[in-house]
mmCIF file of C-alpha atoms and ligand atoms in Angstrom:
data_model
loop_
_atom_site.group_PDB
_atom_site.id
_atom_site.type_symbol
_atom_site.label_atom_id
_atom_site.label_comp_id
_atom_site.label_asym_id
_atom_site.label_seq_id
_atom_site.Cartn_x
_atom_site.Cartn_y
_atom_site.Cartn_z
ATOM 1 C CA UNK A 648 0.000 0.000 0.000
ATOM 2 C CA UNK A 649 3.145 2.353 0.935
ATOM 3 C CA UNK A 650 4.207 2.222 -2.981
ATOM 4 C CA UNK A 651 2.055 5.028 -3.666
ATOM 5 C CA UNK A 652 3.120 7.198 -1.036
ATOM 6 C CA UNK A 653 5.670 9.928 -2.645
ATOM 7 C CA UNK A 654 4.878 12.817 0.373
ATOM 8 C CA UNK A 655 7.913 14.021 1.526
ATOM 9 C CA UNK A 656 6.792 17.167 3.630
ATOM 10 C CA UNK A 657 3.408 17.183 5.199
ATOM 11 C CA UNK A 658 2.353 20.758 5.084
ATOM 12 C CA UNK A 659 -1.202 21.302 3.875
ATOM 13 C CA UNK A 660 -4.452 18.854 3.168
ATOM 14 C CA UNK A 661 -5.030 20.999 0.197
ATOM 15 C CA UNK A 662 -3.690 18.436 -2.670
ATOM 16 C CA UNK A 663 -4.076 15.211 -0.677
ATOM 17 C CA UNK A 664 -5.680 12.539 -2.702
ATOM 18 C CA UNK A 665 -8.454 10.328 -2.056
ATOM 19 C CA UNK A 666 -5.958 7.676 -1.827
ATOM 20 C CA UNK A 667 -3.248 9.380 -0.049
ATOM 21 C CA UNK A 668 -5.840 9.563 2.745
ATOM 22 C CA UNK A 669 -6.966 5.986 2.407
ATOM 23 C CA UNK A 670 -3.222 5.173 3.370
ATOM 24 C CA UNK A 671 -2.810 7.556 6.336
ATOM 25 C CA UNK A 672 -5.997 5.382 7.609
ATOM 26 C CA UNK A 673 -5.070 2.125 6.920
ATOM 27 C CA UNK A 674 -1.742 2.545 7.786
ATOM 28 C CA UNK A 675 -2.828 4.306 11.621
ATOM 29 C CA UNK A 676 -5.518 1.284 11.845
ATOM 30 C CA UNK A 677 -2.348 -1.139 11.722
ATOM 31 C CA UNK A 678 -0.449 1.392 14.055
ATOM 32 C CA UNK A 679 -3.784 1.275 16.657
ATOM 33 C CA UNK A 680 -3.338 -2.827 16.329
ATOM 34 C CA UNK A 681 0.505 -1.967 17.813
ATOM 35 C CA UNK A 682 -0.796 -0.126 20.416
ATOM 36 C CA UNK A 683 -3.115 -2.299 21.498
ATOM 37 C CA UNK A 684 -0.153 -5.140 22.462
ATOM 38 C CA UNK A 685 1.641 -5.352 25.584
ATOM 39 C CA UNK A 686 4.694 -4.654 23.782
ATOM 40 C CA UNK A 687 3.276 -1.147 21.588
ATOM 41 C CA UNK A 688 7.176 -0.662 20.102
ATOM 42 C CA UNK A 689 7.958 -1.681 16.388
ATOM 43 C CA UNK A 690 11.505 -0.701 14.983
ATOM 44 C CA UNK A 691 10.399 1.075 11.778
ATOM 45 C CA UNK A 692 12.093 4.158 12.648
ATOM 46 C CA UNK A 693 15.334 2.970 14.279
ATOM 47 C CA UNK A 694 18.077 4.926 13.787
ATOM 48 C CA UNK A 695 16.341 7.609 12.538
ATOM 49 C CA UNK A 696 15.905 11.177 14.354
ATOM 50 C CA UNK A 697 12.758 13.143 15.010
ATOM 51 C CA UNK A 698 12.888 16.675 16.463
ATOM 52 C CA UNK A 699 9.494 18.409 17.783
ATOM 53 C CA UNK A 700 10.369 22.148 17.237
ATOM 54 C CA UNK A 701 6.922 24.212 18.781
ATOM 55 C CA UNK A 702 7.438 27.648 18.498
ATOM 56 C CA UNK A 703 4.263 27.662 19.673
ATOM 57 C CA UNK A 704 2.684 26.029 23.082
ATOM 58 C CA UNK A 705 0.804 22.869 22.619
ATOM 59 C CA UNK A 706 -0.121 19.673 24.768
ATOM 60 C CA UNK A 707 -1.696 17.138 22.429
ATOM 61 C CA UNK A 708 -0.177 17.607 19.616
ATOM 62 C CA UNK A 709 3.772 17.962 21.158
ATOM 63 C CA UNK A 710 2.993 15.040 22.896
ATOM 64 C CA UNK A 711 1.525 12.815 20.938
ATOM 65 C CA UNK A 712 4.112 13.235 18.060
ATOM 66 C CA UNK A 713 6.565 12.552 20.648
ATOM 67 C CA UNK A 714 5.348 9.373 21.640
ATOM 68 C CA UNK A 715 4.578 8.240 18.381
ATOM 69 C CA UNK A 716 8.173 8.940 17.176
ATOM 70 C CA UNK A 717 9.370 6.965 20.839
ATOM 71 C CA UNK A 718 6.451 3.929 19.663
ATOM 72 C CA UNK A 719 8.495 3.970 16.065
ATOM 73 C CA UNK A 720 12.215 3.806 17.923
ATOM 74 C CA UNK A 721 13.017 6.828 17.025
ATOM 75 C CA UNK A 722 15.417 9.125 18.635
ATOM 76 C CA UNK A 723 13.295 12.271 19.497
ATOM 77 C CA UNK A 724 14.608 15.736 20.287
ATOM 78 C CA UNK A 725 12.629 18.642 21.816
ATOM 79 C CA UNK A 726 12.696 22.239 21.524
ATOM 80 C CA UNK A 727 11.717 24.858 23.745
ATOM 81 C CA UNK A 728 11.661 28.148 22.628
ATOM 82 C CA UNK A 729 12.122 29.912 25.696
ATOM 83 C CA UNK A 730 15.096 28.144 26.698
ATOM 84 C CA UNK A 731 16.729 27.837 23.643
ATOM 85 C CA UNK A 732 18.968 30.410 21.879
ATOM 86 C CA UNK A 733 16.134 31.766 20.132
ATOM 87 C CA UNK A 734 16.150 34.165 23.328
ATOM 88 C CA UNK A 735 20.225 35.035 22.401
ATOM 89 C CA UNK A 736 18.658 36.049 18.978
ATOM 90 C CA UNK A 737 19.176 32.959 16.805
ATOM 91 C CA UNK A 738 16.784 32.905 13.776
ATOM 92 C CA UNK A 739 13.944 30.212 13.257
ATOM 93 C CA UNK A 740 15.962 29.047 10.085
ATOM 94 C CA UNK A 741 19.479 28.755 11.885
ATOM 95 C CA UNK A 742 17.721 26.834 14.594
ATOM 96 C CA UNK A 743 16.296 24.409 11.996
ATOM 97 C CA UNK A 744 19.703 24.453 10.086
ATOM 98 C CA UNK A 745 21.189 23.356 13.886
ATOM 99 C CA UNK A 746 18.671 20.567 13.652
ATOM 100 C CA UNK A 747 19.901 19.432 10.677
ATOM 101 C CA UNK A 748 23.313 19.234 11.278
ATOM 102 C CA UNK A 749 22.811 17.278 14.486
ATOM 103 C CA UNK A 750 21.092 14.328 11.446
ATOM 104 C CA UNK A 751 17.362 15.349 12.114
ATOM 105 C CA UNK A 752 15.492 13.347 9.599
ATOM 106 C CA UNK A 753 12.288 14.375 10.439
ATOM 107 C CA UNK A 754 10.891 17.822 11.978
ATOM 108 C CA UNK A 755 7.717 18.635 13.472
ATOM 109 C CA UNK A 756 6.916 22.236 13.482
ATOM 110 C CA UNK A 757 4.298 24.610 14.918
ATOM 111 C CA UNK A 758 4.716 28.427 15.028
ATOM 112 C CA UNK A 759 1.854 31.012 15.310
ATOM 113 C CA UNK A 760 2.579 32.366 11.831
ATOM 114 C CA UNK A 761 1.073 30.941 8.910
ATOM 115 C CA UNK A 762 3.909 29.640 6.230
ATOM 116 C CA UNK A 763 6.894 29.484 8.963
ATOM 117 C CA UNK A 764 7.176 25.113 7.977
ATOM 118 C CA UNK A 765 6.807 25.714 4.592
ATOM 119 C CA UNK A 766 10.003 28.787 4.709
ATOM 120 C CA UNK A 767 11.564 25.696 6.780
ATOM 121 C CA UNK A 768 10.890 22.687 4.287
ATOM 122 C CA UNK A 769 11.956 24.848 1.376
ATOM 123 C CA UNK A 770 15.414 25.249 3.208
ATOM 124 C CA UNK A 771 15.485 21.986 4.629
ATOM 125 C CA UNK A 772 15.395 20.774 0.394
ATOM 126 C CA UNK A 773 17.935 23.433 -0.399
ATOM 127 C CA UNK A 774 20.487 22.539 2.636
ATOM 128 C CA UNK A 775 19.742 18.489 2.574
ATOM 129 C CA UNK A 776 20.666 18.059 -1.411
ATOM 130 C CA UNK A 777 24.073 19.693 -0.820
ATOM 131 C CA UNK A 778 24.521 17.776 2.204
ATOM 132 C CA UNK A 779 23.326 14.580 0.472
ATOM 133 C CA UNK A 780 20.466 13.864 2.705
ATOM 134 C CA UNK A 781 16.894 14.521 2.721
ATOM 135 C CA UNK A 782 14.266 16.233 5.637
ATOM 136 C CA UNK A 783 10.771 15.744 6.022
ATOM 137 C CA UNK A 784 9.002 18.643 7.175
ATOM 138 C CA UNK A 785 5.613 18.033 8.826
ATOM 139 C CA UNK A 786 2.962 20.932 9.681
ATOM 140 C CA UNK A 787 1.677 20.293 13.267
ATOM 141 C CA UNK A 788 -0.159 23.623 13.367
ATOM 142 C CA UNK A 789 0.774 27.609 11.516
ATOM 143 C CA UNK A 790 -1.081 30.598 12.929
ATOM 144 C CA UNK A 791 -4.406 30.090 10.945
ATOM 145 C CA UNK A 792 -3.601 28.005 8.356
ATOM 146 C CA UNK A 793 -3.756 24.547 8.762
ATOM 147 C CA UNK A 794 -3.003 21.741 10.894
ATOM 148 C CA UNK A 795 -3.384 18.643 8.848
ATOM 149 C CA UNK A 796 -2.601 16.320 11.444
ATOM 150 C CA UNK A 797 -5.608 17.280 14.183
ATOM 151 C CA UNK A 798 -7.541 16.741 10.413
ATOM 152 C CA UNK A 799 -6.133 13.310 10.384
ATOM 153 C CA UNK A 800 -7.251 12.200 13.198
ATOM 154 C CA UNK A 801 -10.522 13.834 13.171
ATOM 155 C CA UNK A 802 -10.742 11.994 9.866
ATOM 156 C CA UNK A 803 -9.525 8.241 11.608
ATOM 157 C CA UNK A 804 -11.639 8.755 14.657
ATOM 158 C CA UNK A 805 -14.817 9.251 12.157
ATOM 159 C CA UNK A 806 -13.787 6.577 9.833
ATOM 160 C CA UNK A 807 -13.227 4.488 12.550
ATOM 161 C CA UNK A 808 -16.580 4.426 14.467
ATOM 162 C CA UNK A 809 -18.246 3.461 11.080
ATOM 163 C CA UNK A 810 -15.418 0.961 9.985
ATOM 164 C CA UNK A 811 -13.346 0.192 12.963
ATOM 165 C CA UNK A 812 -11.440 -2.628 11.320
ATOM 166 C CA UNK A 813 -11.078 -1.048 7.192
ATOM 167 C CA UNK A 814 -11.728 2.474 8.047
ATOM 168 C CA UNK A 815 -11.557 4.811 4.748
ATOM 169 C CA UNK A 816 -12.597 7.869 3.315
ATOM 170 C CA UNK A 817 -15.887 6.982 1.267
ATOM 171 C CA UNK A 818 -17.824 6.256 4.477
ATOM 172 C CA UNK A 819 -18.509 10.100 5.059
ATOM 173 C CA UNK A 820 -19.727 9.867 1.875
ATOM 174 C CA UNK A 821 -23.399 11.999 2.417
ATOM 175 C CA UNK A 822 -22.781 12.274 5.851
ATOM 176 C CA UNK A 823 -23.536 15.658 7.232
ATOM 177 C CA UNK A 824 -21.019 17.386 9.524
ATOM 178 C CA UNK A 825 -21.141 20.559 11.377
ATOM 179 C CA UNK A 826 -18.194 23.002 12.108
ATOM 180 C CA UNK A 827 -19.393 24.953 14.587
ATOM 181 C CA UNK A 828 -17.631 27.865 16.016
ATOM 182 C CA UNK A 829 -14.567 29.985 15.578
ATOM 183 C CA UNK A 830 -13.874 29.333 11.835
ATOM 184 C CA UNK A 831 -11.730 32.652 11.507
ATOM 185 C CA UNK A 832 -9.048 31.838 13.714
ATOM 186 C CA UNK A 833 -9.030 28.296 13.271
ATOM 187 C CA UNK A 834 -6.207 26.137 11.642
ATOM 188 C CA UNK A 835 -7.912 23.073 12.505
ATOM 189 C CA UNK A 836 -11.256 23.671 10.081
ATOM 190 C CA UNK A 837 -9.122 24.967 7.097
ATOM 191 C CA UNK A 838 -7.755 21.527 7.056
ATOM 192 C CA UNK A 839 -11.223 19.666 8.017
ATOM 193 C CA UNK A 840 -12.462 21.329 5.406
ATOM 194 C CA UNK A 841 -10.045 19.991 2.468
ATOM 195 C CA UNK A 842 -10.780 16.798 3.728
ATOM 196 C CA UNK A 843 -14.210 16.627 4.599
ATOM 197 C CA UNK A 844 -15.019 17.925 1.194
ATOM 198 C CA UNK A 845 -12.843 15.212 -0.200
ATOM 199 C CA UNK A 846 -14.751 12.588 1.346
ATOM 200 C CA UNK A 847 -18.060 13.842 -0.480
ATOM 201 C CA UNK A 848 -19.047 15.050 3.156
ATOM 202 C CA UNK A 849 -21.899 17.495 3.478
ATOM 203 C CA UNK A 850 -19.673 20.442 5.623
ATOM 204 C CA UNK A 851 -22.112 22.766 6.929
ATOM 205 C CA UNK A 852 -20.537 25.884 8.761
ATOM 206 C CA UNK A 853 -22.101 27.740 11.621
ATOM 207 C CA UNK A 854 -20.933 30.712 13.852
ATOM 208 C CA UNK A 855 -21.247 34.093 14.370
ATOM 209 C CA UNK A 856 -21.008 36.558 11.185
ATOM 210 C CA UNK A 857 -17.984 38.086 12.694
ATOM 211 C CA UNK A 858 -16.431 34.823 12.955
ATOM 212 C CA UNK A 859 -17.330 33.314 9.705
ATOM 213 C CA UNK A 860 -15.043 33.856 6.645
ATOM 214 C CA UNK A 861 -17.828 34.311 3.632
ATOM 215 C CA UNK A 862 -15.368 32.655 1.345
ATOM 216 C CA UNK A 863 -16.015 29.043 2.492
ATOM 217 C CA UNK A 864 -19.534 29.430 1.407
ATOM 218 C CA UNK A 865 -17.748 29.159 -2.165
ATOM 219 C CA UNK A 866 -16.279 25.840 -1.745
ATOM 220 C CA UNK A 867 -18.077 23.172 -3.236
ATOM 221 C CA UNK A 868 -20.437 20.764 -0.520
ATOM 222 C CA UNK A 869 -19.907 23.675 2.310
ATOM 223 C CA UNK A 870 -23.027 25.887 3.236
ATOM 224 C CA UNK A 871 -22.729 28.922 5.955
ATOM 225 C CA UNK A 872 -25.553 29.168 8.588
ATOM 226 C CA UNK A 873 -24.999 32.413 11.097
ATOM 227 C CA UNK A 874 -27.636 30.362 13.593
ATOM 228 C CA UNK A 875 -27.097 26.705 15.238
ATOM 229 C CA UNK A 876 -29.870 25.512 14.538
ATOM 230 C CA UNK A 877 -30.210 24.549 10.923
ATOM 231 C CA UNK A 878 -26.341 23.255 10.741
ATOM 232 C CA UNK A 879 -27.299 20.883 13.801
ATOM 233 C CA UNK A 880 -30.623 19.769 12.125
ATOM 234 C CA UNK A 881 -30.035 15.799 10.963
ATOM 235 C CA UNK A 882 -25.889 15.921 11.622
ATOM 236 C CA UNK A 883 -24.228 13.120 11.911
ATOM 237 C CA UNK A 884 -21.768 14.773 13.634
ATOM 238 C CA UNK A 885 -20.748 17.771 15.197
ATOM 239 C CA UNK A 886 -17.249 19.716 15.905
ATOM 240 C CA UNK A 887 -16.984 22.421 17.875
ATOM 241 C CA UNK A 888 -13.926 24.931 17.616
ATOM 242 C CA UNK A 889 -12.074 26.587 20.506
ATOM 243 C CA UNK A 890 -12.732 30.203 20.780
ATOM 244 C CA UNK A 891 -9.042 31.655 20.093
ATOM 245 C CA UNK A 892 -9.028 34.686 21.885
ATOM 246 C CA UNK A 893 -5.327 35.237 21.964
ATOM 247 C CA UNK A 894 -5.695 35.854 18.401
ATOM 248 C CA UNK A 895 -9.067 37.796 18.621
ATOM 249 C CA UNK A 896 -7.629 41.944 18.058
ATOM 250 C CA UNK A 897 -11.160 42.981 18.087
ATOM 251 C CA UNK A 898 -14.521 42.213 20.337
ATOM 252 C CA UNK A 899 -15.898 39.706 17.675
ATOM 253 C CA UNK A 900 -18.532 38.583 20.282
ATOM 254 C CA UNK A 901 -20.480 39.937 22.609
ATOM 255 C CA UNK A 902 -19.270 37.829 25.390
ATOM 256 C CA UNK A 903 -18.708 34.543 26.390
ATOM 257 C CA UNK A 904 -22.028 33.784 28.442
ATOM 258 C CA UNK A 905 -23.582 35.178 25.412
ATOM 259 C CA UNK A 906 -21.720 33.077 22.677
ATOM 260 C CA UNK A 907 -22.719 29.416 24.936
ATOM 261 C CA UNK A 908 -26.339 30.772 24.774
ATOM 262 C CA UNK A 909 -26.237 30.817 20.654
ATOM 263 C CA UNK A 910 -23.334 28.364 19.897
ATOM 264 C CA UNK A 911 -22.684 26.519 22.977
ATOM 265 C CA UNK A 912 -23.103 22.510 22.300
ATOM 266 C CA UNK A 913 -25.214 21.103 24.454
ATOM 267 C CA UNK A 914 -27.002 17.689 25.100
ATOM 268 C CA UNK A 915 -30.332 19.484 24.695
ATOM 269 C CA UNK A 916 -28.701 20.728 21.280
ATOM 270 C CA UNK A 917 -27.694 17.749 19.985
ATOM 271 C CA UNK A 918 -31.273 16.351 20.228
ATOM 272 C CA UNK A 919 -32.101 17.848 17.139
ATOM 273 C CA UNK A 920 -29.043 15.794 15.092
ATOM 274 C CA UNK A 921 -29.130 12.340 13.977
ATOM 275 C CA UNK A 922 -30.001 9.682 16.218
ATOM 276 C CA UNK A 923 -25.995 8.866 16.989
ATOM 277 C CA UNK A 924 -24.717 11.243 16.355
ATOM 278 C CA UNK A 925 -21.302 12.106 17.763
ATOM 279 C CA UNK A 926 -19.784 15.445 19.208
ATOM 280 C CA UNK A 927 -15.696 16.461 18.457
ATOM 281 C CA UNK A 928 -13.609 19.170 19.490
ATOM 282 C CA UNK A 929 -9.722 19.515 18.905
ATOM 283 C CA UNK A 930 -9.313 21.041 22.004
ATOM 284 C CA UNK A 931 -7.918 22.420 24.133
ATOM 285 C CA UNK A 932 -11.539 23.017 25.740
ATOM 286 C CA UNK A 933 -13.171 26.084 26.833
ATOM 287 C CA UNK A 934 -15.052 24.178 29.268
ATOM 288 C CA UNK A 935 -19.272 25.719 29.373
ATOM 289 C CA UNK A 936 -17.933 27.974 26.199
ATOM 290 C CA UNK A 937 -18.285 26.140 23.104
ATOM 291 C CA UNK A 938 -19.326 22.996 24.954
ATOM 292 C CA UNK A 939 -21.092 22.019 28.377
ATOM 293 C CA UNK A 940 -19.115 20.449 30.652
ATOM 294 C CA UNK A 941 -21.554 17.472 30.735
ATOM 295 C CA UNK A 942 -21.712 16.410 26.988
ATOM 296 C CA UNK A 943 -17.705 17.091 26.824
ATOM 297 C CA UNK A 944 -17.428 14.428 29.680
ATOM 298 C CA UNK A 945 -20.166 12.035 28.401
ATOM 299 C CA UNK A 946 -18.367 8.849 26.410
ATOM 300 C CA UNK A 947 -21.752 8.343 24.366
ATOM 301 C CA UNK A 948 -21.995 11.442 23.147
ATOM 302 C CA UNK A 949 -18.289 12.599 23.057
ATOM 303 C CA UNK A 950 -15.470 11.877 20.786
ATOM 304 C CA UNK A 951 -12.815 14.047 22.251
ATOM 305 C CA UNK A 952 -10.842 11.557 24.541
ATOM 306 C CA UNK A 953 -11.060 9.371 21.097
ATOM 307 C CA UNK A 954 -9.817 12.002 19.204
ATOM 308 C CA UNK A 955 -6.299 12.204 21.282
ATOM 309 C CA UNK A 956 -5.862 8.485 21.734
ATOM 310 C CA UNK A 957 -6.384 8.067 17.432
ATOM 311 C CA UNK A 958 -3.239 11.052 17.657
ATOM 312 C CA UNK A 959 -0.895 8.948 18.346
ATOM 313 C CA UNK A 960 -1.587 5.793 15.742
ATOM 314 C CA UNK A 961 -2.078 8.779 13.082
ATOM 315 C CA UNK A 962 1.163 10.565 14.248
ATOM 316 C CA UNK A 963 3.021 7.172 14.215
ATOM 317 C CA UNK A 964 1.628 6.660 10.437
ATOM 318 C CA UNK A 965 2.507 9.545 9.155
ATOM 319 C CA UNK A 966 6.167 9.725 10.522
ATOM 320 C CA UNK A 967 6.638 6.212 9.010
ATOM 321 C CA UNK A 968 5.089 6.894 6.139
ATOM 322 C CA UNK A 969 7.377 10.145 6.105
ATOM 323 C CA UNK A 970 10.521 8.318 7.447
ATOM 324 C CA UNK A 971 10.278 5.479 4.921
ATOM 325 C CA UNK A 972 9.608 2.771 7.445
ATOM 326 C CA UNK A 973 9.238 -0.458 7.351
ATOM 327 C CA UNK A 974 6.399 -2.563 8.942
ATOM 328 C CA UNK A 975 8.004 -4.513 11.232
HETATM 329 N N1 LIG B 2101 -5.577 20.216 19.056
HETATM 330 C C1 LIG B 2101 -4.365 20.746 19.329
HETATM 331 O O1 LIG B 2101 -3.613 21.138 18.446
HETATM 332 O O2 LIG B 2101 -4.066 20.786 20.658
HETATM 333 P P1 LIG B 2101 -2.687 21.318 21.251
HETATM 334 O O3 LIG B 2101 -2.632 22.795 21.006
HETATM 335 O O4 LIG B 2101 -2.738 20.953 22.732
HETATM 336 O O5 LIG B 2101 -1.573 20.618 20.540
#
């Protein structure tokens, strides 16, 4: 199945195929069957080096990367801004450069700028031909462009609850999924979006005007509501975005009591969506903000502890599938 992988950066969901996808599945459903063994270790990455470089802060996603390098036998390095010689005025692209000439193979990169792992994958091609090796560079979150990984595993965690053993992307097929929430700010629903669409998904959108983006309404299988209600009506599922108000420069609601009355998910809510239907959020959680503190903690209704466990079999998947693995 690995023969038609050719991705050497992960950076955007934008041109991922239907069957580049399909792989990232299968191959994390064989990485969940690891985990699930006393012994959750294979060799596939021995040898090889992965460094986590977060510019910006991050739980889930530092972590689970990490462990799914350590689950691979990697060699993983991490990289603290604040205690690093950023703060003695080294660049971003000497620090990756330093990376590199430690024998990084692969690097993991968040920053709150949009573009900053591209800049560094670009380099990381220039500077790894003349030194006769190559870098994978993969995108694990820039400012308010994507995060294709935390779209991965939304993607498994769906897949998986309606094929647990051959989970792929043709089951959303019709399926109707709500992004409710802060769609402006958020990384995470740029790259739901490429591959919700791609899965013939029906992506219905719903927040407040001020925090809706009227240029997804042009992208094909997405509609815009400015109300709950008729994006919850029939879903099959439902994510729910974290209000970023570290990047909010302006009051773009009225306040927070006020946003849970017309966005908050609820358990009352979600009685208007299909029968089973599921709720997800990327976190981290605004606990009684964009969800109630009983649905986030209620296993039949909630996805989100799912969500992080499925991190970790995605994150292995794509670092092998990155790091030219072999299954053991
Ligand atoms: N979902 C997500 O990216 O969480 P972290 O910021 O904790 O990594």
């Amino acid at each position: 199945m690995t023969s038609t992988w050719n991705r050497h950066h992960v950076l955007s969901l934008e041109t991922f195929t239907p069957e580049e996808y399909d792989i990232v599945l299968q191959t994390a459903a064989s990485f969940r069957e690891v985990l699930s063994r006393r012994t959750k270790k294979v060799p596939a990455l021995q040898g090889q080096v992965v460094a986590n470089l977060f510019f910006e802060s991050s739980t889930r996603t530092r972590n689970s990367f990490e462990l799914a390098a350590k689950r691979l036998s990697a060699d993983t390095l991490n990289f603290a801004p604040g205690t690093s010689s950023l703060t003695k005025g080294e660049t971003i692209l000497d620090t990756a450069k330093t990376f590199l000439a430690m024998g990084t193979d692969l690097m993991v990169i968040r920053h709150r700028e949009a573009g900053v792992p591209q800049i560094i994958a670009e380099a990381m091609d220039r500077l790894s031909t003349e030194a006769g090796r190559s870098v994978g560079v993969l995108n694990a979150g820039d400012g308010r462009h994507e995060h294709p990984s935390q779209a991965l595993l939304d993607l498994f965690t769906l897949c998986s609850l309606l094929d647990h053993d051959v989970p792929h992307i043709g089951l959303l097929k019709g399926k109707k999924i709500a992004i409710v929430g802060d769609i402006l700010h958020s990384r995470v629903a740029r790259s739901n979006l490429w591959s919700l669409t791609a899965s013939g998904a029906q992506v219905h959108l719903a927040a407040p005007p001020t925090l809706l983006p009227s240029q997804f309404g042009h992208w094909p299988g997405v509609q815009l509501h400015w109300t709950l209600a008729p994006a919850l009506e029939g879903a099959d599922f439902v994510m729910t975005l974290r209000l970023q108000q570290e990047r909010m420069s302006a009051h773009l609601i009225p306040s927070l009591r006020e946003y849970h009355r017309l966005y908050g998910l609820t358990r009352e809510r979600l009685k208007h969506c299909a029968p089973d239907v599921k709720a997800l959020h990327p976190g981290p959680v605004n606990r009684g903000v964009e969800i109630s503190s009983d649905l986030m903690d209620d296993p039949r209704l909630s996805l989100i502890d799912a969500q992080v466990t499925s991190g970790v079999a995605v994150r292995m998947a794509l670092l092998y599938l990155m790091g030219s693995g072999r299954p053991s």
